[in-house]
Coordinates of C-alpha atoms in Angstrom, one line a residue:
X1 CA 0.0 0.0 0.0
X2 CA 1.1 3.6 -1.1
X3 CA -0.5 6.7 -0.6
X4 CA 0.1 10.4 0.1
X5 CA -1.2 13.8 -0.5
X6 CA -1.3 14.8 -4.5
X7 CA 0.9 18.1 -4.2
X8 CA -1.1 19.7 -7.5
X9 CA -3.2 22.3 -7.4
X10 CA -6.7 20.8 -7.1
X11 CA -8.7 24.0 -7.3
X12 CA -6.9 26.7 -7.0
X13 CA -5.9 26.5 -3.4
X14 CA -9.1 26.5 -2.4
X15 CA -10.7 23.9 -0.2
X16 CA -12.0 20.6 -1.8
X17 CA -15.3 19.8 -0.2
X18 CA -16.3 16.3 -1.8
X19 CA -15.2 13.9 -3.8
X20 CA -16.7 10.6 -5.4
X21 CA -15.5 7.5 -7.8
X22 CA -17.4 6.9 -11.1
X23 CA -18.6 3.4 -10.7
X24 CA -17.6 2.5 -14.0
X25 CA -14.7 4.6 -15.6
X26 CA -13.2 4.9 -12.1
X27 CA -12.6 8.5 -12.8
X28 CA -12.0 11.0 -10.0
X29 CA -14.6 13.3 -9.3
X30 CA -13.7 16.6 -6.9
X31 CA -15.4 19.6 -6.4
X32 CA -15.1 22.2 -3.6
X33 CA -15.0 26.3 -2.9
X34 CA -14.4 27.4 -6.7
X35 CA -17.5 26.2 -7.9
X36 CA -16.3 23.8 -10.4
X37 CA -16.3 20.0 -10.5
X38 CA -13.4 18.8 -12.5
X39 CA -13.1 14.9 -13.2
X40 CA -9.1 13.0 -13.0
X41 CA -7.8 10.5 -14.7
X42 CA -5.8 8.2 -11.5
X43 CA -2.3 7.0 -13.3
X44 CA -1.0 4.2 -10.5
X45 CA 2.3 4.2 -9.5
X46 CA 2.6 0.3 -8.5
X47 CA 5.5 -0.1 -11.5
X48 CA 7.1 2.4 -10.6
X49 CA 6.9 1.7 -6.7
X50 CA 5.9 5.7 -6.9
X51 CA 2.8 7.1 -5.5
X52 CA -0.1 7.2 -7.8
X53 CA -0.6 10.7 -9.8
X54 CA -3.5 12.3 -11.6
X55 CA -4.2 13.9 -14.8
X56 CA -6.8 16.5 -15.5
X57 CA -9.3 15.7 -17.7
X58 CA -12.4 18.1 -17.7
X59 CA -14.4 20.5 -15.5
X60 CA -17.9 21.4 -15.0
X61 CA -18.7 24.6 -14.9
X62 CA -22.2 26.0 -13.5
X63 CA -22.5 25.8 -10.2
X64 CA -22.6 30.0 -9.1
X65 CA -21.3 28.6 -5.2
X66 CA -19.2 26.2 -3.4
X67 CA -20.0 22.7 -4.2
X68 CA -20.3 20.6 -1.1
X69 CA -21.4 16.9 -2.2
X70 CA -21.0 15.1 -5.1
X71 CA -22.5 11.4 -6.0
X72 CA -22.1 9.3 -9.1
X73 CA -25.5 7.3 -9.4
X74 CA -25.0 3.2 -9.4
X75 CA -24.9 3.1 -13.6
X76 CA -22.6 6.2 -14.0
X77 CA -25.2 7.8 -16.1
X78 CA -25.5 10.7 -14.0
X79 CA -24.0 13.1 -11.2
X80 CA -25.9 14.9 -8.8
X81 CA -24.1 17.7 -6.9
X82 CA -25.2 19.9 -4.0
X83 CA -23.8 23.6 -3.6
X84 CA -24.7 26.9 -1.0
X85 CA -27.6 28.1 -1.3
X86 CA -29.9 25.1 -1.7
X87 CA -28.3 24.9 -5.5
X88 CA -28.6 21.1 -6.4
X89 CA -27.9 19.9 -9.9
X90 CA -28.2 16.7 -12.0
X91 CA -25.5 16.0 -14.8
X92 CA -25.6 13.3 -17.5
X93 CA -23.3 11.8 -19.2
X94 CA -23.6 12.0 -23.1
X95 CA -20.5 9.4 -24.3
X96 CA -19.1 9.9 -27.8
X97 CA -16.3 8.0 -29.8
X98 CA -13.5 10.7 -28.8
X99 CA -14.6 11.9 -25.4
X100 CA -17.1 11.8 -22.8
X101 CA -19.2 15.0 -22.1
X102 CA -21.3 16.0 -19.0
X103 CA -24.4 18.4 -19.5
X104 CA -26.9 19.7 -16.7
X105 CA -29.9 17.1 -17.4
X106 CA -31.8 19.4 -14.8
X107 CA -31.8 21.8 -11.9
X108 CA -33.9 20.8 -8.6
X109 CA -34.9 23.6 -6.6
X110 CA -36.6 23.3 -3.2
X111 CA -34.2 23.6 -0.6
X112 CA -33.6 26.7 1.1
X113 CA -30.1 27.0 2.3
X114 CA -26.7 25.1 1.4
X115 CA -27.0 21.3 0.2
X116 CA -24.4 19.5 2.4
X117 CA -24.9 15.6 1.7
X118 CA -27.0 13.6 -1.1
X119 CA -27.5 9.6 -1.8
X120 CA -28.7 8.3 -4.7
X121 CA -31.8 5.1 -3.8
X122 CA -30.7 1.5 -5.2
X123 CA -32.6 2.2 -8.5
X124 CA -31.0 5.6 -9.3
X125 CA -34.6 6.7 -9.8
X126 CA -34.7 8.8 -6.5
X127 CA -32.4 10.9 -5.0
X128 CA -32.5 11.8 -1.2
X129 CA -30.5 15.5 -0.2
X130 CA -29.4 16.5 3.8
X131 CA -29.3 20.7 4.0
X132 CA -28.3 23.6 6.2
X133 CA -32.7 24.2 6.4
X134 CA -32.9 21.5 8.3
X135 CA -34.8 19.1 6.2
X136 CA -34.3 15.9 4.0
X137 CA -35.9 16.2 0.5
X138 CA -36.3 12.9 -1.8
X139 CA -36.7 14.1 -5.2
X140 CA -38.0 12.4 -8.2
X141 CA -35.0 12.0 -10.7
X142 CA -37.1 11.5 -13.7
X143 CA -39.7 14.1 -13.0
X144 CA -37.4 16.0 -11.7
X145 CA -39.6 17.3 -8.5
X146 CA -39.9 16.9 -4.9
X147 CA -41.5 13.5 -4.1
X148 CA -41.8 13.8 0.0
X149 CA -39.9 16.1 2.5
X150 CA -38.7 15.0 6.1
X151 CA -38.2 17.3 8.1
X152 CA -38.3 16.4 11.8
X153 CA -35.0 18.1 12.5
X154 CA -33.9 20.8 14.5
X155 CA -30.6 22.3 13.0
X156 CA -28.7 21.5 10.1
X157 CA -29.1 18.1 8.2
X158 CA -25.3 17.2 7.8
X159 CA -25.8 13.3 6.3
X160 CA -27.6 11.0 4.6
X161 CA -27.5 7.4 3.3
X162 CA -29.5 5.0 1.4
X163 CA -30.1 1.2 2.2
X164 CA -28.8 -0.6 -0.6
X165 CA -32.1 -2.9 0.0
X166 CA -34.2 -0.3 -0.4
X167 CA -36.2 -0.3 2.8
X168 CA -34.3 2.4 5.0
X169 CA -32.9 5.9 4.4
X170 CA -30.8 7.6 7.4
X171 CA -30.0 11.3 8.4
X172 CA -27.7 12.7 10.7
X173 CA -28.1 16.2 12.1
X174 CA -26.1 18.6 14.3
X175 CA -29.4 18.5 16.5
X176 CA -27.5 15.1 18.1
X177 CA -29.9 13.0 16.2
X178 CA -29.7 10.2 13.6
X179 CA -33.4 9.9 12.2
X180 CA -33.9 5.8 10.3
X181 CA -36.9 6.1 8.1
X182 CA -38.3 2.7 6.7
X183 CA -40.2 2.6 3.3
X184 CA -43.9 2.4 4.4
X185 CA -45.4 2.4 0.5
X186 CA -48.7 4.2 -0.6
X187 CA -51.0 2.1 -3.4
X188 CA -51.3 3.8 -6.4
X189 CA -54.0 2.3 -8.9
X190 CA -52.1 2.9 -12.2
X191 CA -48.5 2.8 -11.8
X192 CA -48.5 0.4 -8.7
X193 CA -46.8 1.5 -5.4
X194 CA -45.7 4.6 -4.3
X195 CA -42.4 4.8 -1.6
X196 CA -43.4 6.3 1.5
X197 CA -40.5 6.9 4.0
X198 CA -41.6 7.6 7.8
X199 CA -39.8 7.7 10.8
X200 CA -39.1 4.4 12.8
X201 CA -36.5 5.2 15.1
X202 CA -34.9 8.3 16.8
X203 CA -31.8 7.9 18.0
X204 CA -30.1 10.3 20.2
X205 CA -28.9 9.1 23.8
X206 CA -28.2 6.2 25.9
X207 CA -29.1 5.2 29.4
X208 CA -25.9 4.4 31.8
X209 CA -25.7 3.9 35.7
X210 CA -24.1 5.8 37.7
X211 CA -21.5 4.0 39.9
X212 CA -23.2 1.2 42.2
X213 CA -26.8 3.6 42.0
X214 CA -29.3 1.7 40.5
X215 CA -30.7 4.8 38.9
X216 CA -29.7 5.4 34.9
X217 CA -28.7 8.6 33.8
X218 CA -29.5 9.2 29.7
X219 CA -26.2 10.8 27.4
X220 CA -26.0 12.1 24.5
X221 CA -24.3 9.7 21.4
X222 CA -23.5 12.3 19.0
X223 CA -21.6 15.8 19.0
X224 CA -23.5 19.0 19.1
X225 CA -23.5 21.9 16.6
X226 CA -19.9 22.8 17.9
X227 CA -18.4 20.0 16.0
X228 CA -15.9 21.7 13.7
X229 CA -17.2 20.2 10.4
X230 CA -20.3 21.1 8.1
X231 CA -19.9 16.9 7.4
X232 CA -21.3 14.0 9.5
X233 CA -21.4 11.7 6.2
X234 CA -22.7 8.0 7.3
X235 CA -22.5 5.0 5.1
X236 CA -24.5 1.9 4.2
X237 CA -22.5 -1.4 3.8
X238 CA -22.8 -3.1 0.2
X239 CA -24.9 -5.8 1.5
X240 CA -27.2 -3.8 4.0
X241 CA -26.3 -5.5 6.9
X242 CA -24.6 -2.3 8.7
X243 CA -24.7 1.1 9.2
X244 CA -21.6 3.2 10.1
X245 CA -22.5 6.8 11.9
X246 CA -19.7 9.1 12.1
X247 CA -19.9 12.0 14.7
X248 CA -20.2 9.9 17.6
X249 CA -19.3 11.4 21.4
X250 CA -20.0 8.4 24.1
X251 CA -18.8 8.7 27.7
X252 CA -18.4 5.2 29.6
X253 CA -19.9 6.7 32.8
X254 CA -21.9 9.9 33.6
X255 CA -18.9 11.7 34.9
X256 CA -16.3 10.9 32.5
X257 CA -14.8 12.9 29.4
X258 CA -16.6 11.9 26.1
X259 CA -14.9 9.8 24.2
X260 CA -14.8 10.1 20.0
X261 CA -16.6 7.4 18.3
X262 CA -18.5 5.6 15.2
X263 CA -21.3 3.6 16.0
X264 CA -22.2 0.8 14.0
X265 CA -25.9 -0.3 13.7
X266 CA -27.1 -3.8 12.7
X267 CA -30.4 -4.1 10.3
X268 CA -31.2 -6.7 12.5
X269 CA -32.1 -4.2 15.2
X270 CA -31.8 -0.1 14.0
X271 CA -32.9 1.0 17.6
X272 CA -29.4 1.2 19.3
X273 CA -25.7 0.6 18.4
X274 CA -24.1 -3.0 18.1
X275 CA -20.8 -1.5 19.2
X276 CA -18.6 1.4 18.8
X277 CA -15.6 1.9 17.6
X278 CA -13.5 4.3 19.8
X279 CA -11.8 7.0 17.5
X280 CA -9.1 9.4 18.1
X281 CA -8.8 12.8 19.8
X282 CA -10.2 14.3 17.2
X283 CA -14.2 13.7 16.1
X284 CA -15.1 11.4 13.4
X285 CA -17.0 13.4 10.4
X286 CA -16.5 10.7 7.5
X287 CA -17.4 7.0 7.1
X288 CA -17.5 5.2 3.7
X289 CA -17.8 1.2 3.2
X290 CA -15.7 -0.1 0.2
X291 CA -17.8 -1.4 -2.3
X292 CA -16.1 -4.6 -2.8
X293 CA -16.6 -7.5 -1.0
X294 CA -13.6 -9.7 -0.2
X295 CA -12.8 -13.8 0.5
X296 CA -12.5 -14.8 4.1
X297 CA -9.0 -14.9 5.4
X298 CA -9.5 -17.0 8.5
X299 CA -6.4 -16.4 10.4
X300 CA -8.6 -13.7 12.8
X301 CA -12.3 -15.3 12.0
X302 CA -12.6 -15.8 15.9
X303 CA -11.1 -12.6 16.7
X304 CA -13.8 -10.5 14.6
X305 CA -17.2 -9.0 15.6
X306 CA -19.1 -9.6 12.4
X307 CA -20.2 -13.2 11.5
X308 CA -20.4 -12.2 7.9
X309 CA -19.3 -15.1 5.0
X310 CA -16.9 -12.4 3.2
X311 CA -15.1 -9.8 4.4
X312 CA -16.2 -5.9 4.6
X313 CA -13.4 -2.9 4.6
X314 CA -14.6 0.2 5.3
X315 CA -12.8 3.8 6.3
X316 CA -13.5 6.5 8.8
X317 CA -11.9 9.5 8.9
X318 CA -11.4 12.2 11.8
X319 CA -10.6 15.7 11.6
X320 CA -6.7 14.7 11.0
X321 CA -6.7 11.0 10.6
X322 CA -7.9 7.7 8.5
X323 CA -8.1 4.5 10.1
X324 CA -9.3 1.8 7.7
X325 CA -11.1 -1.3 9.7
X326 CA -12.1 -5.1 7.9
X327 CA -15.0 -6.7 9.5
X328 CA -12.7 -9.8 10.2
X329 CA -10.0 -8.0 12.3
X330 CA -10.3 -5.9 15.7
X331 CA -7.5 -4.1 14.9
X332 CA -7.3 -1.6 12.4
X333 CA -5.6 -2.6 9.2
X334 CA -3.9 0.7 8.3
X335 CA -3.9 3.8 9.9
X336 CA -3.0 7.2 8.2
X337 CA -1.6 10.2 9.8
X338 CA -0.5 13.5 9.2
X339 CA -2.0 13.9 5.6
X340 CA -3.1 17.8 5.7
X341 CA -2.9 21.2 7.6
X342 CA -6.9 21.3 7.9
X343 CA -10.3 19.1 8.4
X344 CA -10.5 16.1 6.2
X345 CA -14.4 16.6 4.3
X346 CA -14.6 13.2 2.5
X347 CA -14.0 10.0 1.3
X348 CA -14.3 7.5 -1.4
X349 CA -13.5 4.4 -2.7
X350 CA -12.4 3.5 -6.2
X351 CA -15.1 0.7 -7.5
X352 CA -12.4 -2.2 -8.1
X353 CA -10.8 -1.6 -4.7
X354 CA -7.6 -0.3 -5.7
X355 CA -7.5 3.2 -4.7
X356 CA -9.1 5.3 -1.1
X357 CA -9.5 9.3 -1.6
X358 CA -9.6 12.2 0.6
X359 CA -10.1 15.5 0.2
X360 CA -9.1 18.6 2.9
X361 CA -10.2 21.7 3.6
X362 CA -6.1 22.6 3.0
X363 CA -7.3 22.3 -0.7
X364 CA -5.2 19.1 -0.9
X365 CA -6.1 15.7 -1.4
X366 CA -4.5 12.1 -0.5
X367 CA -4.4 9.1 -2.7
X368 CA -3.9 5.3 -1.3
X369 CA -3.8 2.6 -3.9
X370 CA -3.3 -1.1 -2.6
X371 CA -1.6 -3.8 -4.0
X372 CA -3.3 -6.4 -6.6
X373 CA -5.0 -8.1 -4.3
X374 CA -3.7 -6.4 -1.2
X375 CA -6.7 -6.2 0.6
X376 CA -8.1 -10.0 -0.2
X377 CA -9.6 -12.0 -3.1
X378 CA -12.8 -10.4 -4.4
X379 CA -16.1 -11.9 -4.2
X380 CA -19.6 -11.7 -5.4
X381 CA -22.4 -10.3 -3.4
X382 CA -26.1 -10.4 -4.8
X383 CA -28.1 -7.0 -3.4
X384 CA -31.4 -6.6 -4.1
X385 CA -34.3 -5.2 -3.3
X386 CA -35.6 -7.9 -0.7
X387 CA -33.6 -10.5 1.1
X388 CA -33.7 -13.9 0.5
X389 CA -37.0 -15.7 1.9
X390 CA -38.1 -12.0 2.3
X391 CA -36.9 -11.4 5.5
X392 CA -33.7 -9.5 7.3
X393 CA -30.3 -11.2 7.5
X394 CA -28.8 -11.0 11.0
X395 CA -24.8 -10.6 10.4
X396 CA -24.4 -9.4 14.3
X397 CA -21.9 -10.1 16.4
X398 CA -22.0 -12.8 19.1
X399 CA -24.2 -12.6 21.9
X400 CA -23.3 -11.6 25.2
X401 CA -24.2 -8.6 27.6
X402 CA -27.5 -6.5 26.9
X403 CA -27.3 -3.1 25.2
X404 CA -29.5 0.0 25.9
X405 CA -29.7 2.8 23.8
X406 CA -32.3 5.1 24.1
X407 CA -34.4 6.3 21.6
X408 CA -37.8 8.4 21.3
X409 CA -40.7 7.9 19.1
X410 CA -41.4 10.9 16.3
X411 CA -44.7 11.3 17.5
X412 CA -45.6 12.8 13.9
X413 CA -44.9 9.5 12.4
X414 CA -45.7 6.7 15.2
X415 CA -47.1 4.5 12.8
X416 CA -43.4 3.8 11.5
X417 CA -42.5 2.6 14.8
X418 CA -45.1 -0.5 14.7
X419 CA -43.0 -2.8 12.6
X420 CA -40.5 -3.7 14.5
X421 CA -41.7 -3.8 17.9
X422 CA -40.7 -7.1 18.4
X423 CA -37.3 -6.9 17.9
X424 CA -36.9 -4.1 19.7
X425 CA -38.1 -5.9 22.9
X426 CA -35.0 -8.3 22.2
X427 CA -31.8 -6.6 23.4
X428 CA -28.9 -6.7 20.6
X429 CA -26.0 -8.1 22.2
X430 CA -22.6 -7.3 21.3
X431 CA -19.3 -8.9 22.6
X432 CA -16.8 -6.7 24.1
X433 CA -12.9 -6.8 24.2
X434 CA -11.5 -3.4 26.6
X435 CA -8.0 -3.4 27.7
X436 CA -7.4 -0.6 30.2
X437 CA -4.2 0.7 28.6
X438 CA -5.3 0.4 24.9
X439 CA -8.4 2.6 25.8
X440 CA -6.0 5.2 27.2
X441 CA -3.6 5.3 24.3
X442 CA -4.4 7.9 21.9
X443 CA -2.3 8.7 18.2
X444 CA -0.2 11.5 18.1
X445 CA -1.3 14.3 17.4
X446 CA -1.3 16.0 14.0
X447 CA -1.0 19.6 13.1
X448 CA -3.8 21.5 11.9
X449 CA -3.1 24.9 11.8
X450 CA -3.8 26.7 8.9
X451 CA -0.3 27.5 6.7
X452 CA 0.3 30.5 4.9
X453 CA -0.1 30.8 0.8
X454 CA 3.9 30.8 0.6
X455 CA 4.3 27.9 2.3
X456 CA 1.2 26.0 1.4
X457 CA 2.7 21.9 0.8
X458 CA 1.4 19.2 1.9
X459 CA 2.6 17.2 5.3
X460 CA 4.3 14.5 5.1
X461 CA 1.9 11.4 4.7
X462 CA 2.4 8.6 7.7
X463 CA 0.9 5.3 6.9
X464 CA 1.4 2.6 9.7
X465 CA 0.1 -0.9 8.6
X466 CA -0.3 -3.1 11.9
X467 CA 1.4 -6.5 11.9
X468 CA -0.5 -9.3 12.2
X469 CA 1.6 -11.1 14.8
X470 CA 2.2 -8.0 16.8
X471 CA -0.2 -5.4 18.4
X472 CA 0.1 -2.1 17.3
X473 CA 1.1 0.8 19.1
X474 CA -1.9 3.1 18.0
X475 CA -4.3 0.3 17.9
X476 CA -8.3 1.1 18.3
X477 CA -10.1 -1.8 19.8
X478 CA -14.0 -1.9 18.8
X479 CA -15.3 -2.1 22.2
X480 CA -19.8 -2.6 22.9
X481 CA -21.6 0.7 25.1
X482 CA -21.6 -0.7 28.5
X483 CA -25.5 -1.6 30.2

């Protein structure tokens, strides 16, 4: 594994907000404060044992603000991006023999202040969009209009992500909520059904004792408004079986410091968090699931929390730092340091595996590419719209103590919350590994302070790849929210 920051000028110096992988052509997509997206070709650097480089292909000019989220749909056929100002876009692609053009295919205008995330739904027929106004809009791609509007938030709507099943959509807000919405559909008589998301759970603290009392105390999960990033981007797994929420701040007792987290949620049970994964000192604002599944290795299959039958990678990133996590390991498998001067705004993966992208606020971003088959032997999985036998898989973790998260009803919506009473009357168990001194470690820090335009390089890029057969220094071990 290589990677490091790209020391070109992305756009102009200024900060790059967003960036996203077409799924098919595996070109670059970045777009931040200048108002243009511009697409790059990746050139690896694997024969050259050199860190991969880009080369400018084209930009898209029409965006009249900074551009804050960009997303290829699933067939590559279109690009929606989000800007200030409520400004959200859809391109298209129109291929020749030569060259490959994008054109605005329409303009969607609803949304009232600055678009911060977007997801396209499985079918690249819907689009659903987070903004600064507080709301969640799914729009109609093809008609190009508003199909429903949730807006049960309180401040800004700073993430969303669509189940790759089809059933769920998620948002994150800097109200210290995560809202799950399940698709409740309305009959229609000519064109069939009609998708219809309402709110199922709420989830925004947890209940903890306090000392030998027998009384609970509730805490927050997530960081409030003061978290120094307009991004809390979650992220579906390919399969559907997990969701990763960045922006987590958990405390192990009521009088304890908050500790930085991700929380990952099991589709089995969407109510409360099958474990967290502790982060650094700095808050977690970016979590993306590579979209290729690999082989089992089996040298750690005992070790790992997630009974799946492949293997899932998956990077979050904090303020200063990547640490990039398989679902067969404890450990993280790399972790990267040191990569730029100011906030890290997002990440993506390329669609065969081979490269991870960030993008800072320095106006910088940092390319990884792995090995041929660096990260395992790449297998098949079948996502569709239903599971098999039509119900829920459960990949969870084994089962050992009870976890409570607490979560409220959105009274507006109860009838969303009927479906899965049942479960939710079942604790979901999670097994838990602490070691004292482990939880006390923390990674270095990493310098953030904003350089002058003379001097304005990028750091020096750290990657440390744990060793299998020893422990490493700045390990992060996932540990489950104490009872």
């Amino acid at each position: 594994m290589k990677g490091g920051t790209i020391q070109i000028s992305w756009h102009d110096g200024k900060p790059v907000l967003t960036l996203d992988f077409h799924p098919v052509s595996g070109l670059l997509a970045t777009a931040g404060a200048d108002y243009d997206i511009k697409l790059w070709l990746i050139n690896s650097g694997q024969a050259e044992k050199k860190l991969p480089s880009v080369s400018y292909q084209n930009s898209l000019t029409y965006h009249g603000c900074a551009v804050n989220t960009i997303r290829f749909s699933r067939s590559g056929e279109l690009l929606a991006s989000g800007a200030d100002g409520g400004e959200l876009i859809i391109w298209k692609l129109h291929p020749s023999e030569t060259t490959q053009s994008w054109k605005v295919h329409k303009s969607l205008s609803f949304h009232r202040k600055d678009v911060l995330d977007l997801q396209w739904s499985p079918d690249d027929a819907y689009l659903i969009s987070g903004s600064v106004d507080n709301s969640c809009i799914i729009w109609d791609v093809n008609k190009g209009s508003v199909h429903q509007i949730l807006d049960a938030h309180c401040h800004y709507v700073q993430g969303v992500a669509w189940d790759p099943l089809a059933k769920y959509v998620a948002s994150l807000s800097s109200d210290r909520t995560c809202r799950i919405y399940v698709n409740k559909p309305q009959t229609k008589s000519k064109s069939g059904e009609k998708i219809n998301y309402v709110c199922q759970h709420v989830i925004t603290k947890a209940d903890q004792q306090r000392g030998g009392d027998t009384k609970t105390v509730k805490t927050h999960l997530f960081h409030d408004e003061t978290l120094p990033s307009f991004f809390r981007r979650l992220s579906w797994s390919p399969d559907g079986s997990f969701l990763l929420i960045p922006a987590g701040s958990f405390k192990l007792s009521p009088t304890s410091e908050a500790v930085n987290a991700t929380y990952v949620f099991s589709r089995k049970d969407l109510s409360r968090p099958a474990l967290q994964l502790p982060g650094a000192n700095k808050p977690v604002v970016v979590v993306r699931f590579c979209p290729v599944a690999f082989k089992l290795r089996g040298s750690n299959s005992e070790e790992g929390f997630f009974k799946l039958p492949y293997r899932l990678v998956f990077a979050i990133a904090t303020l200063n730092s990547v640490y990039i996590y398989d679902t067969e390991c404890v450990a993280p498998i790399a972790v990267l340091a040191g990569l730029h001067y100011a906030a890290i705004t997002d990440l993506t993966w390329s669609p065969n595996a081979s490269y991870l992208a960030l993008s800072s606020q320095d106006g910088y971003c940092t390319l990884v590419e792995f090995e041929d088959s660096e990260l395992g032997e790449s297998v098949s999985i079948s996502v569709g719209k239903k599971p098999v036998g039509g119900e829920e898989k459960n990949h969870i973790v084994e089962k050992t103590d009870e976890l409570v998260t607490g979560t409220k009803p959105d009274e507006r919506n109860k009838q969303g919350g009927s479906e899965q009473d049942e479960e939710r009357k079942q604790p979901l168990p999670s097994k838990m590994i602490t070691d004292d001194e482990e939880k006390k470690q923390k990674p270095d820090e990493v310098m953030t302070e904003t350089r002058g335009e003379e001097e304005k390089q990028p750091l020096q890029s750290t990657v440390n790849t744990p060793v299998s057969n020893k422990p490493a220094r700045k390990r992060i071990t996932p540990m489950a929210i104490d009872p």
